JSON list of C-alpha atoms in Angstrom, two decimals:
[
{"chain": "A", "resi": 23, "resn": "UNK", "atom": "CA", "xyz": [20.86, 47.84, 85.97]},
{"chain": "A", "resi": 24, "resn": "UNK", "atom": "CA", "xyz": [20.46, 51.61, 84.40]},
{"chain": "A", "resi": 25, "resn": "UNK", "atom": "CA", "xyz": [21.63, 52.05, 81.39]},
{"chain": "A", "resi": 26, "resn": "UNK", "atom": "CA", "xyz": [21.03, 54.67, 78.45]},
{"chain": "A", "resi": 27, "resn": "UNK", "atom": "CA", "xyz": [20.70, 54.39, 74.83]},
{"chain": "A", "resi": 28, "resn": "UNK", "atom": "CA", "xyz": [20.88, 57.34, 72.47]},
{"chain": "A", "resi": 29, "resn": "UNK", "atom": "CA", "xyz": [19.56, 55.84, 69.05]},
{"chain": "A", "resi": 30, "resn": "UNK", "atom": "CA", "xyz": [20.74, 57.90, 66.14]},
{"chain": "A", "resi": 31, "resn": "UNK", "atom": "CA", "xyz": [24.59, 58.33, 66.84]},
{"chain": "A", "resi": 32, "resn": "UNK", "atom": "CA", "xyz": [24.58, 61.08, 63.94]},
{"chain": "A", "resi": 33, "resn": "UNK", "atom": "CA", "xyz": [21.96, 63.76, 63.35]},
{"chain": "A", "resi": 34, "resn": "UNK", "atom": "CA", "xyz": [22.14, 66.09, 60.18]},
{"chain": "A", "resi": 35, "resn": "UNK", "atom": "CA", "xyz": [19.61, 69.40, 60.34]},
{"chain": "A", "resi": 36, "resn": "UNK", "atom": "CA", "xyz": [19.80, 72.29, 57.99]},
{"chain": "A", "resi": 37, "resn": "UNK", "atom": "CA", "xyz": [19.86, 75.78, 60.27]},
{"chain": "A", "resi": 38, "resn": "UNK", "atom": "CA", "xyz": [16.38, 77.05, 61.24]},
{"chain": "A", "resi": 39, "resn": "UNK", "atom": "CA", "xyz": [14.59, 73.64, 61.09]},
{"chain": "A", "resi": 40, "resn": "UNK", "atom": "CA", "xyz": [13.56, 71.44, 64.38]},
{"chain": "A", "resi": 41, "resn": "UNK", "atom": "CA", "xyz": [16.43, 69.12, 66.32]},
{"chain": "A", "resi": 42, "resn": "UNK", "atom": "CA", "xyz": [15.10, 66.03, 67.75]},
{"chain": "A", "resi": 43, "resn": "UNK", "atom": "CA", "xyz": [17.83, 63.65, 69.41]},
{"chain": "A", "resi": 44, "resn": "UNK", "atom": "CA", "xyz": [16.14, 60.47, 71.00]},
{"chain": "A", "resi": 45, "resn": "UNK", "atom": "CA", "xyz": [17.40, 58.77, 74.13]},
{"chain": "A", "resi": 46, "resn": "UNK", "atom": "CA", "xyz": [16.06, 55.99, 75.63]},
{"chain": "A", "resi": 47, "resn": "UNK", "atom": "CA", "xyz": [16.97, 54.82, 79.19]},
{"chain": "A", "resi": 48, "resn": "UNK", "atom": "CA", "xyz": [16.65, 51.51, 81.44]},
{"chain": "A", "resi": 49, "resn": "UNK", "atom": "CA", "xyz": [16.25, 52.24, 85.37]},
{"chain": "A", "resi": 50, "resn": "UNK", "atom": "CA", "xyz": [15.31, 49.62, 87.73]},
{"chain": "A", "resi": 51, "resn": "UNK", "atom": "CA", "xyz": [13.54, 52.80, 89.75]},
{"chain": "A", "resi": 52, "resn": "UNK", "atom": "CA", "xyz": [12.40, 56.75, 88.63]},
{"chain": "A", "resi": 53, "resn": "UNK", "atom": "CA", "xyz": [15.95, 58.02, 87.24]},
{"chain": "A", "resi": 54, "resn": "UNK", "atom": "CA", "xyz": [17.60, 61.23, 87.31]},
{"chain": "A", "resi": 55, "resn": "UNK", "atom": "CA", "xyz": [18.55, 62.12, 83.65]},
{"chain": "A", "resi": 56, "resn": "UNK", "atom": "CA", "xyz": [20.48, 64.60, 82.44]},
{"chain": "A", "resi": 57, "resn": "UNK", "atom": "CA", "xyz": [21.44, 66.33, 78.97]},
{"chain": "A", "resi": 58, "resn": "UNK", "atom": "CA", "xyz": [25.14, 67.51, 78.02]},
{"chain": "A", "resi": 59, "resn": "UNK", "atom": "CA", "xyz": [26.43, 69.26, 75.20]},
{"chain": "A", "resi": 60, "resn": "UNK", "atom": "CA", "xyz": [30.34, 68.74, 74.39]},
{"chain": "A", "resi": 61, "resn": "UNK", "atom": "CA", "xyz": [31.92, 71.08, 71.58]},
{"chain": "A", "resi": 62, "resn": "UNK", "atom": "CA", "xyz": [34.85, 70.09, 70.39]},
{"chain": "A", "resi": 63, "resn": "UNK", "atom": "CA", "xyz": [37.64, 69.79, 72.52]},
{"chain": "A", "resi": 64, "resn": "UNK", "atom": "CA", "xyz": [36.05, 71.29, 74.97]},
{"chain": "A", "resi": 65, "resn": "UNK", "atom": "CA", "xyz": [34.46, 69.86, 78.40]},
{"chain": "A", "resi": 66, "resn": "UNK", "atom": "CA", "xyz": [30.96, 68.99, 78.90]},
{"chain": "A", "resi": 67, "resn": "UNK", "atom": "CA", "xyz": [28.50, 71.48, 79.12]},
{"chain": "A", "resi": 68, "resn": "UNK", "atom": "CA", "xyz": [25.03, 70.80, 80.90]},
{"chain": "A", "resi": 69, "resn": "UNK", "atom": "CA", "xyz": [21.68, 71.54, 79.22]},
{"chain": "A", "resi": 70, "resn": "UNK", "atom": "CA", "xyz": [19.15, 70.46, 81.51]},
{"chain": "A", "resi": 71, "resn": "UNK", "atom": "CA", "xyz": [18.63, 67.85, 84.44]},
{"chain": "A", "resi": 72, "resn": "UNK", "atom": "CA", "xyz": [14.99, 65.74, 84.74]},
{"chain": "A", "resi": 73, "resn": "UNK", "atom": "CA", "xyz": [14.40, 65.24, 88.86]},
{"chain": "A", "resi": 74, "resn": "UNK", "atom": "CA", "xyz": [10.76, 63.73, 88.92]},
{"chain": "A", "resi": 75, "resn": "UNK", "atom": "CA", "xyz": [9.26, 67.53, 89.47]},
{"chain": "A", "resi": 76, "resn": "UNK", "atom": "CA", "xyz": [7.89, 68.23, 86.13]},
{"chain": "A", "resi": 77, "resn": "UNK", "atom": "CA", "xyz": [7.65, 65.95, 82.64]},
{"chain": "A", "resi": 78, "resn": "UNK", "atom": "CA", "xyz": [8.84, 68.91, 80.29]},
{"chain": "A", "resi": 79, "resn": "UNK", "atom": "CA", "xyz": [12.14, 70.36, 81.27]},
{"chain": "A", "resi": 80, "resn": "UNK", "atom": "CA", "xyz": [13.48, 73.60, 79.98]},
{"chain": "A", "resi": 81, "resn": "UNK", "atom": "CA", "xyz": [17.21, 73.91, 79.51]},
{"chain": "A", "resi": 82, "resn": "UNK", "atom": "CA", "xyz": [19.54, 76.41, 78.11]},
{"chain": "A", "resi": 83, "resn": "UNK", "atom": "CA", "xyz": [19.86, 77.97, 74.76]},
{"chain": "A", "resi": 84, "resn": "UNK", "atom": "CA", "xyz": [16.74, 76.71, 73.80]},
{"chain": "A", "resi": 85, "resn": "UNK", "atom": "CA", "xyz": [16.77, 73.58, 74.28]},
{"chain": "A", "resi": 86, "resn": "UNK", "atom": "CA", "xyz": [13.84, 71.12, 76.35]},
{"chain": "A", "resi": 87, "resn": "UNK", "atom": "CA", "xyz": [13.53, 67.38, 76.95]},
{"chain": "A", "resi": 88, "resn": "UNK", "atom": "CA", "xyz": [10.19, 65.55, 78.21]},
{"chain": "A", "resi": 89, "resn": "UNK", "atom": "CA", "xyz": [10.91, 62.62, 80.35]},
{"chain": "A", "resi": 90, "resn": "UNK", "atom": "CA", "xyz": [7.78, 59.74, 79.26]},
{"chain": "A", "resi": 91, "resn": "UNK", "atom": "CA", "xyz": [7.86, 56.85, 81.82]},
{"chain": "A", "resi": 92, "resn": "UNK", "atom": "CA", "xyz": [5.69, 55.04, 79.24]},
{"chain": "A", "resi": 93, "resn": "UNK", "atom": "CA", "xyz": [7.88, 54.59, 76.72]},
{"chain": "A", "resi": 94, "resn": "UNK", "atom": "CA", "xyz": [11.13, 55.01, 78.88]},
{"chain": "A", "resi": 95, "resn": "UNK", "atom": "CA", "xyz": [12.42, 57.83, 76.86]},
{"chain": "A", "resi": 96, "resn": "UNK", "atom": "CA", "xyz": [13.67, 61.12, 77.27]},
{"chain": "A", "resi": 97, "resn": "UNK", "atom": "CA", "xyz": [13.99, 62.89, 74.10]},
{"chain": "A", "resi": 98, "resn": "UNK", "atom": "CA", "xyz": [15.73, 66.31, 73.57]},
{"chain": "A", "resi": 99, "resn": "UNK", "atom": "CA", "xyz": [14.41, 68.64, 70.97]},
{"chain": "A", "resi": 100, "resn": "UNK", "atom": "CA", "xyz": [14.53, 72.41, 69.89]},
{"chain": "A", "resi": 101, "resn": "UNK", "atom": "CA", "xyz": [12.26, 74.30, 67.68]},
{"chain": "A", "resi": 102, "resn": "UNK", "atom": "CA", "xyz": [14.89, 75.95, 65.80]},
{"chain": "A", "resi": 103, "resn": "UNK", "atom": "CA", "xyz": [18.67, 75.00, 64.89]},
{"chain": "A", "resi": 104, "resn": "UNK", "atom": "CA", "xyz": [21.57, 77.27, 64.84]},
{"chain": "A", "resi": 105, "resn": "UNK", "atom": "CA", "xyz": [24.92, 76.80, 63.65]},
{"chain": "A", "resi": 106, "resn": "UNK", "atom": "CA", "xyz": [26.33, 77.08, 66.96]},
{"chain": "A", "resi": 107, "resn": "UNK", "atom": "CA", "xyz": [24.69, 73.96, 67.88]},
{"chain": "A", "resi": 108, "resn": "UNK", "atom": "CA", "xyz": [26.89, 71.99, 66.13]},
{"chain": "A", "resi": 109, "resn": "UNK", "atom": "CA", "xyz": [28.23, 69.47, 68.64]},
{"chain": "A", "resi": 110, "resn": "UNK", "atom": "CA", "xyz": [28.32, 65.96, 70.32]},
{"chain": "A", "resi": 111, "resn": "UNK", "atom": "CA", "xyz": [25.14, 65.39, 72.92]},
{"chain": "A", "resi": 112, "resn": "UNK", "atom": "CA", "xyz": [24.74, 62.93, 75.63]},
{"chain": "A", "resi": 113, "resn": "UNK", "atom": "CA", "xyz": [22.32, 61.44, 77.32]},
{"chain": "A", "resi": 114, "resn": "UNK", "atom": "CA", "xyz": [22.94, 60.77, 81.03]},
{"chain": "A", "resi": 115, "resn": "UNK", "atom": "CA", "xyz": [21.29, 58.58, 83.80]},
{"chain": "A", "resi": 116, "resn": "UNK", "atom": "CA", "xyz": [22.12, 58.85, 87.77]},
{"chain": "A", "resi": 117, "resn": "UNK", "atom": "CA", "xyz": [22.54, 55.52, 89.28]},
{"chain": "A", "resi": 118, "resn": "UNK", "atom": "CA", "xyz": [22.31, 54.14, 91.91]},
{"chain": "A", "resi": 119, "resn": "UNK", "atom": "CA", "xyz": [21.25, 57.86, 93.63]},
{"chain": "A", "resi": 120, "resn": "UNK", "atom": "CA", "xyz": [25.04, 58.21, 93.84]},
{"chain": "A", "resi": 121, "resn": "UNK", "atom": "CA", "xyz": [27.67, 60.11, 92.76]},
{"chain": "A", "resi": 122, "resn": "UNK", "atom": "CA", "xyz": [28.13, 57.56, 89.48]},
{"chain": "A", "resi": 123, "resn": "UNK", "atom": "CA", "xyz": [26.86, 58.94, 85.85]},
{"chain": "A", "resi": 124, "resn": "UNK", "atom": "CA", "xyz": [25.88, 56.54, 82.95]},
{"chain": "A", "resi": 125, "resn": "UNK", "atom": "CA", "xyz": [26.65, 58.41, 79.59]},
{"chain": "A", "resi": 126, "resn": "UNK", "atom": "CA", "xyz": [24.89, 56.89, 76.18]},
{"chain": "A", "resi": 127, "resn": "UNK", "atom": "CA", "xyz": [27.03, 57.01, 73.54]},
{"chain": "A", "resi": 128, "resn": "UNK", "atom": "CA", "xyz": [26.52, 60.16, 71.96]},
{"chain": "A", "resi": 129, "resn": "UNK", "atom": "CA", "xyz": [24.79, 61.93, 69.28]},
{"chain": "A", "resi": 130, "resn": "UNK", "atom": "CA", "xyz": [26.45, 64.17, 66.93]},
{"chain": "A", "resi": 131, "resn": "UNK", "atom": "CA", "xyz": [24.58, 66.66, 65.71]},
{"chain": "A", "resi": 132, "resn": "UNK", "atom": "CA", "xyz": [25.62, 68.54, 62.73]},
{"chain": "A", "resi": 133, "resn": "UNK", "atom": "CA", "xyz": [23.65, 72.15, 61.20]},
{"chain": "A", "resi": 134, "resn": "UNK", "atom": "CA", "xyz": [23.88, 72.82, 57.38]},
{"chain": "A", "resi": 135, "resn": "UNK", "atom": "CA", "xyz": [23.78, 76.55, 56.62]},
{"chain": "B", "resi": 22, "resn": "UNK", "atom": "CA", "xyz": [32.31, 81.51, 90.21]},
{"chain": "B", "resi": 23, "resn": "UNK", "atom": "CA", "xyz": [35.40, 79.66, 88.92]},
{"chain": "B", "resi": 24, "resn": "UNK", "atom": "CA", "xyz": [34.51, 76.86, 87.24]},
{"chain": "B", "resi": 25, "resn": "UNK", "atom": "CA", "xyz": [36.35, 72.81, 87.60]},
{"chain": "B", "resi": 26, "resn": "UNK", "atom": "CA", "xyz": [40.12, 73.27, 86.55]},
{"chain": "B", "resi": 27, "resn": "UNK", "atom": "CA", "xyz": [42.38, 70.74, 85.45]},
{"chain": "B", "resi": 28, "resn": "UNK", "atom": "CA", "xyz": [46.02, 70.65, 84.98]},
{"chain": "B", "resi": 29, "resn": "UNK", "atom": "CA", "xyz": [48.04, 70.02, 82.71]},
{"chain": "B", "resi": 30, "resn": "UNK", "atom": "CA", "xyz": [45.60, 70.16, 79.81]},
{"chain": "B", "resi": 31, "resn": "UNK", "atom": "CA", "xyz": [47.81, 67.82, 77.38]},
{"chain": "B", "resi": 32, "resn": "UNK", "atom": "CA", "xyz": [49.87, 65.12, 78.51]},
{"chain": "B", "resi": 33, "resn": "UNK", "atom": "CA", "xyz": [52.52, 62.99, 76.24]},
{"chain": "B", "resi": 34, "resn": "UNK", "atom": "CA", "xyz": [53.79, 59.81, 78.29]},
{"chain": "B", "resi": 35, "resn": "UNK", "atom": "CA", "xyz": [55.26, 56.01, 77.09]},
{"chain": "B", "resi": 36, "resn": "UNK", "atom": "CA", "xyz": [54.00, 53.07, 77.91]},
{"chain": "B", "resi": 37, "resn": "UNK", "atom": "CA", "xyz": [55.52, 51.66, 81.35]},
{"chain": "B", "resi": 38, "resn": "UNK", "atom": "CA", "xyz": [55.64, 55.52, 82.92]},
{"chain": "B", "resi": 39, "resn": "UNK", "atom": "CA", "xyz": [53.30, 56.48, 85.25]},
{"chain": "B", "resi": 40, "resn": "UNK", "atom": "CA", "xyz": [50.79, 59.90, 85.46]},
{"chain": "B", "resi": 41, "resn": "UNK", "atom": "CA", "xyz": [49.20, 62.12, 88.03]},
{"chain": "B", "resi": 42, "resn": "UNK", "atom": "CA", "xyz": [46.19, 64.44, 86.78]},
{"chain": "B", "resi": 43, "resn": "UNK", "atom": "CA", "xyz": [45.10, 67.38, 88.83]},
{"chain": "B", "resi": 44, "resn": "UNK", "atom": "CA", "xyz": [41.20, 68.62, 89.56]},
{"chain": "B", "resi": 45, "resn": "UNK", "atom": "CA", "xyz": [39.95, 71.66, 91.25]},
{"chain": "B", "resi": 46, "resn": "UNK", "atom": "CA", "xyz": [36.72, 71.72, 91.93]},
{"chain": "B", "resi": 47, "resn": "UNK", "atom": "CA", "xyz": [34.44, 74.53, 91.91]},
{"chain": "B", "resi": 48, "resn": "UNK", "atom": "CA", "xyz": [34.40, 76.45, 95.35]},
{"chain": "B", "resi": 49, "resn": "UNK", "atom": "CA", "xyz": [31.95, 74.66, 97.85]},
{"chain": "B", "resi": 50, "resn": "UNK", "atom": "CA", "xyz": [31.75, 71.41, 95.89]},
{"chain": "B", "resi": 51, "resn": "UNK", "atom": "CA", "xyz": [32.80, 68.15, 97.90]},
{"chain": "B", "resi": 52, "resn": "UNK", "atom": "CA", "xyz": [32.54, 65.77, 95.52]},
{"chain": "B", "resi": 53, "resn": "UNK", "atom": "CA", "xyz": [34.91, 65.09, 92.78]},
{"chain": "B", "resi": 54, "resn": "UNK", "atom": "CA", "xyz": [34.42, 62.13, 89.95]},
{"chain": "B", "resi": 55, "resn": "UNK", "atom": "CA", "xyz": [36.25, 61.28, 87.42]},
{"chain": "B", "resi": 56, "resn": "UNK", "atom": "CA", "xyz": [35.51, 59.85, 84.12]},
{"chain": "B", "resi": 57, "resn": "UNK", "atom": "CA", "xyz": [37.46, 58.35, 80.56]},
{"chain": "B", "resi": 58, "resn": "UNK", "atom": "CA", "xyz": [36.49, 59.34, 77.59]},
{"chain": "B", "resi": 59, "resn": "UNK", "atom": "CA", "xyz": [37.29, 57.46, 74.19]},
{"chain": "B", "resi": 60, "resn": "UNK", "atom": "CA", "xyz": [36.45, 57.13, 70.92]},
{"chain": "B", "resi": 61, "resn": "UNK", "atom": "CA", "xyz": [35.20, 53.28, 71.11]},
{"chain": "B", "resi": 62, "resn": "UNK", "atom": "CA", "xyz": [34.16, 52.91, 74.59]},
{"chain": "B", "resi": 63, "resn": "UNK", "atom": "CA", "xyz": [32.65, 56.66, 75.07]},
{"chain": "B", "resi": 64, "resn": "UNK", "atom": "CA", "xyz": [32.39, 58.16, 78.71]},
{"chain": "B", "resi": 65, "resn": "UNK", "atom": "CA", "xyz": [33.17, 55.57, 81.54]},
{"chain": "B", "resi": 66, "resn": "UNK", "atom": "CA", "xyz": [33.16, 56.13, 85.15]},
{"chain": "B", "resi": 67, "resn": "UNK", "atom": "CA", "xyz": [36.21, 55.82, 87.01]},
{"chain": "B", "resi": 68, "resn": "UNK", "atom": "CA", "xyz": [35.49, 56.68, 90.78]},
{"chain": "B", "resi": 69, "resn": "UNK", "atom": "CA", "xyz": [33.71, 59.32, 92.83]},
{"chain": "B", "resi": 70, "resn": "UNK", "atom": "CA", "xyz": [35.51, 61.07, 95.82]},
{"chain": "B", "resi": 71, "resn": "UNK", "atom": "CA", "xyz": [33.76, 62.50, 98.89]},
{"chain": "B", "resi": 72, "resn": "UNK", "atom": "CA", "xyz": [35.25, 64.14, 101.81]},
{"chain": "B", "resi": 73, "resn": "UNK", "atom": "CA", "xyz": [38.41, 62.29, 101.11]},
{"chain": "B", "resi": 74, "resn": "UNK", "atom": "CA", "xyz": [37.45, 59.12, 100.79]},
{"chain": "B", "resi": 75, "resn": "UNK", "atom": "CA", "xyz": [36.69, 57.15, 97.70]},
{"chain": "B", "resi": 76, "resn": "UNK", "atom": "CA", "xyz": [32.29, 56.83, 97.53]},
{"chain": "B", "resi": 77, "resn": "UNK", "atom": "CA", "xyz": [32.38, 55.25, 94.26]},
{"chain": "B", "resi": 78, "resn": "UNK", "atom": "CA", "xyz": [34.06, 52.62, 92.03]},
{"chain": "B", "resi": 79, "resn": "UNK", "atom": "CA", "xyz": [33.74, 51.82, 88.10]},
{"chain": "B", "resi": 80, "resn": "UNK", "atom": "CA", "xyz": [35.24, 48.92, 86.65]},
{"chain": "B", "resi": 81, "resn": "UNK", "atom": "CA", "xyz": [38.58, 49.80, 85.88]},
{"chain": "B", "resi": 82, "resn": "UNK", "atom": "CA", "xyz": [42.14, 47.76, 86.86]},
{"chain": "B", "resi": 83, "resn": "UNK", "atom": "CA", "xyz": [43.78, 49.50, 89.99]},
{"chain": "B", "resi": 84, "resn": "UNK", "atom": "CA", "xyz": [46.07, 50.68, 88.05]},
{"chain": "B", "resi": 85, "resn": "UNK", "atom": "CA", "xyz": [43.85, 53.59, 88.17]},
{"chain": "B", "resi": 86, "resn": "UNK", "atom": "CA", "xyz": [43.73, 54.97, 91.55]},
{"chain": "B", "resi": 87, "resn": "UNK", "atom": "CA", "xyz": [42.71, 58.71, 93.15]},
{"chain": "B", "resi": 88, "resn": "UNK", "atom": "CA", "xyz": [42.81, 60.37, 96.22]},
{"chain": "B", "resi": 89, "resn": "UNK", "atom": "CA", "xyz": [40.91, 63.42, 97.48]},
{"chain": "B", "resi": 90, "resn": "UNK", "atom": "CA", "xyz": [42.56, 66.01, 99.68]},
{"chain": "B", "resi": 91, "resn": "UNK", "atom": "CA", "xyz": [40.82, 68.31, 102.78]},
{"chain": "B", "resi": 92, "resn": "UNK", "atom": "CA", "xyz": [40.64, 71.21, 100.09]},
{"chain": "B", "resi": 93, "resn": "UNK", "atom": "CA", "xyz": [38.15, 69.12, 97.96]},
{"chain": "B", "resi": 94, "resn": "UNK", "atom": "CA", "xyz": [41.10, 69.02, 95.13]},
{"chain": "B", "resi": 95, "resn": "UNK", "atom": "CA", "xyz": [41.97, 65.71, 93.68]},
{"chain": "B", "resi": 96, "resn": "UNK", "atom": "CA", "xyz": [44.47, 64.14, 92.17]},
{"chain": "B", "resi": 97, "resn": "UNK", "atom": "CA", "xyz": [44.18, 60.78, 89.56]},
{"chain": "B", "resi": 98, "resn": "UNK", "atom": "CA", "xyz": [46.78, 58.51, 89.31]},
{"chain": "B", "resi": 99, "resn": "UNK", "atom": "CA", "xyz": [47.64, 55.79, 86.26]},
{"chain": "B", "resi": 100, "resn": "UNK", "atom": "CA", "xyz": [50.41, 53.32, 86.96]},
{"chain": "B", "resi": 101, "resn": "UNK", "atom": "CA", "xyz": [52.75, 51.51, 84.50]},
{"chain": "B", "resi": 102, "resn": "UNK", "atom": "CA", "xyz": [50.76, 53.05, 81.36]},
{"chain": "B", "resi": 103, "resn": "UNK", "atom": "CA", "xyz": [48.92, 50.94, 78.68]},
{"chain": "B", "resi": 104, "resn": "UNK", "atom": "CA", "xyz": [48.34, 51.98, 74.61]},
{"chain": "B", "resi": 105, "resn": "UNK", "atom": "CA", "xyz": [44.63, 52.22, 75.61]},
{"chain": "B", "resi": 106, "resn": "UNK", "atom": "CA", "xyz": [45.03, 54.74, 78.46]},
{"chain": "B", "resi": 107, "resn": "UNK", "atom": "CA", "xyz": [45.13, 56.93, 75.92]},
{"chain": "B", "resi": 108, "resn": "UNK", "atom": "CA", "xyz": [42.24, 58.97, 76.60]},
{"chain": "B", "resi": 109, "resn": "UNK", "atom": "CA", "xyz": [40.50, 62.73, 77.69]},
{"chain": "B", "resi": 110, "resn": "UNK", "atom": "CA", "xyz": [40.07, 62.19, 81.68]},
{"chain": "B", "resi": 111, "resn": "UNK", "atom": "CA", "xyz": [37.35, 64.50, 82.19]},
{"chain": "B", "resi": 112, "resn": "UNK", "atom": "CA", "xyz": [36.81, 65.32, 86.10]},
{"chain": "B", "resi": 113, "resn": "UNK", "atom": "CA", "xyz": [33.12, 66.48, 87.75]},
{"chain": "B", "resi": 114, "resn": "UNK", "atom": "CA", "xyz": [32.56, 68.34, 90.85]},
{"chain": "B", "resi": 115, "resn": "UNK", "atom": "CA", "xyz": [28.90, 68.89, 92.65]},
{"chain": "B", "resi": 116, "resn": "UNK", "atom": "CA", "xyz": [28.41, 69.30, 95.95]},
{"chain": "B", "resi": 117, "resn": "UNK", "atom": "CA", "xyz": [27.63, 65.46, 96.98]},
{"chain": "B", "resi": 118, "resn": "UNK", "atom": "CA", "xyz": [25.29, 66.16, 99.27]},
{"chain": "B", "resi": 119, "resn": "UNK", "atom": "CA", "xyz": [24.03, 62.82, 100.71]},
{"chain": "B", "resi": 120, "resn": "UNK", "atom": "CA", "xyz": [20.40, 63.62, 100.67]},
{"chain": "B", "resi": 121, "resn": "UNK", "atom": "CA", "xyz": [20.39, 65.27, 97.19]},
{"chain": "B", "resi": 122, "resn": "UNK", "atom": "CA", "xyz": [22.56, 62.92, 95.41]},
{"chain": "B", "resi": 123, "resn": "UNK", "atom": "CA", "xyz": [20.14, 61.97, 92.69]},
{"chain": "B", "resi": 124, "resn": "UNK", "atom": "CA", "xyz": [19.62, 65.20, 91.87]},
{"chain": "B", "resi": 125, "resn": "UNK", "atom": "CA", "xyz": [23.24, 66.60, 92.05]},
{"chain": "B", "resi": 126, "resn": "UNK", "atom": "CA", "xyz": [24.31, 68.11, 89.23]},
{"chain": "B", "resi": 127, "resn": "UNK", "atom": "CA", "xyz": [27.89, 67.62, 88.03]},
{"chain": "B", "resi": 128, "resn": "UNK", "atom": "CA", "xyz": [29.66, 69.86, 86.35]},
{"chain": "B", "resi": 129, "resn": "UNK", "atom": "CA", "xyz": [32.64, 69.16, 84.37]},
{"chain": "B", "resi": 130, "resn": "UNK", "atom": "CA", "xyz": [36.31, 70.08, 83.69]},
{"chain": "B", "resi": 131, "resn": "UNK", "atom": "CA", "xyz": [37.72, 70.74, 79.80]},
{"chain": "B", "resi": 132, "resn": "UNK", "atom": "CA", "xyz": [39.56, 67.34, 80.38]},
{"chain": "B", "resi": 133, "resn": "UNK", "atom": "CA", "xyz": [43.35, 66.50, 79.86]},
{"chain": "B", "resi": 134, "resn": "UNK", "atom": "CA", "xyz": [44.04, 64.89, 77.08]},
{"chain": "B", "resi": 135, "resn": "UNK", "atom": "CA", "xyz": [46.99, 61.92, 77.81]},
{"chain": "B", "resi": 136, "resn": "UNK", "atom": "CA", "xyz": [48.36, 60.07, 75.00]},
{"chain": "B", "resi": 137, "resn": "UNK", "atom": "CA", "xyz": [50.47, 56.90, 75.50]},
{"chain": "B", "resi": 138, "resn": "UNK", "atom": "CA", "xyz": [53.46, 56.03, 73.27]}
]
C-alpha cells in the first residue's frame, strides 16, 4: 500500500536561512509525488509534481524537491526563507495511477523575522 | 483561466440535517475528487468522479455520496449529519485523462468549511 510520511510536523526557520521539510513515502511501484502549500484558510496550492523524468524538480517560488529511490524520500527544500512562506506543506503520493491522492500529515512551517 | 469554485464557502448545519456542496471545475477538466480535511485525521479521500460516473472510492460510510453532471460540475452530498462531519471539503479537478493519470495534476478549490451542531 502507498503511503506518505512527513517527519517533522512543525518546522521553525528565521527569514533568509535554508527550509528543509522531509517526506518520506511507501509505494509498492515508482510513485508520482507531489508538493502543496496551504495558507491559511485558503485551498491548496501546488508547488511541484515528481513524474519519473528527472530526480531534482523545480517548483514555484523557489522552491525544489529531489525524489531518492534509495532512501524512499522526497525532501522539499529552499535556499532562502521568506516570510510569506509561512504555511502548512504536504506531501502527496498518487496511487494506484488513479485519480486517488495520499496526503502526509503536514508540516507547518513557520519564518521568524 | 478560472480556477475550481466552490459554493457556499461556509456552511452551519445540526446534526440529523442533511448537505449538498457544489464544485466547478476548471474549464476542460473531467475529473472532479473530493477530499475531508480535519484537524486529527488530516486530508482523506472521499471519491473521484469521471465523466459522470464515480472512478474512485475512499473509505467513508455512504452517507457520503456524489454525483457528477455532463458539465463536469459536481455536487457532494452528506446525509443525516454527524459531530465529526465537521470538516473543510476541499474539491480537485484535472483533466483525468486515462493514460496520464499518474501524472495528473490536481488542482484544488478554497474548500467549504461545514460545521455540525
Amino acid at each position: 500500500a502507498q503511503s506518505v510520511t512527513q517527519l517533522d510536523s512543525h518546522v521553525s526557520v528565521s527569514e533568509g536561512t535554508p527550509v528543509l521539510l522531509r517526506c518520506n513515502y511507501s509505494s509498492s511501484y515508482s510513485p508520482s509525488l507531489f508538493w502543496y502549500v496551504q495558507h491559511p484558510n485558503k485551498g491548496l496550492q501546488l508547488l511541484l509534481k515528481y513524474t519519473s523524468a528527472a530526480t531534482l524538480v523545480k517548483g514555484i517560488n523557489g522552491f525544489e524537491a529531489e525524489f531518492k529511490k534509495s532512501e524512499t524520500s522526497f525532501h522539499l527544500t529552499k535556499p532562502s526563507a521568506h516570510m510569506s512562506d509561512a504555511a502548512e506543506y504536504f506531501c502527496v503520493v498518487n496511487v494506484d495511477q488513479g485519480g486517488k491522492l495520499i496526503f502526509g500529515q503536514g508540516t507547518e512551517l513557520s519564518v521568524k523575522p | 483561466k478560472a480556477g475550481v469554485t466552490q459554493t457556499p464557502r461556509y456552511l452551519i448545519k445540526t446534526r440529523g440535517q442533511q448537505v449538498t456542496l457544489s464544485c466547478s471545475p476548471i474549464s476542460g477538466h473531467r475529473s472532479v475528487s473530493w477530499y475531508q480535511q480535519t484537524p486529527g485525521q488530516g486530508l482523506q479521500f472521499l471519491f473521484e468522479y469521471f465523466s459522470e460516473t464515480q472512478r474512485n472510492k475512499g473509505n467513508f460510510p455512504g452517507r457520503f455520496s456524489g454525483r457528477q453532471f455532463s458539465n463536469s460540475r459536481s455536487e457532494m452530498n452528506v446525509s443525516t449529519l454527524e459531530l465529526g462531519d465537521s470538516a473543510l471539503y476541499l474539491c480537485a479537478s484535472s483533466l483525468g485523462l486515462a493514460g496520464g493519470r499518474a501524472t495528473d495534476t490536481q488542482y484544488f478549490g478554497p474548500g467549504t468549511r461545514l460545521t455540525v451542531l
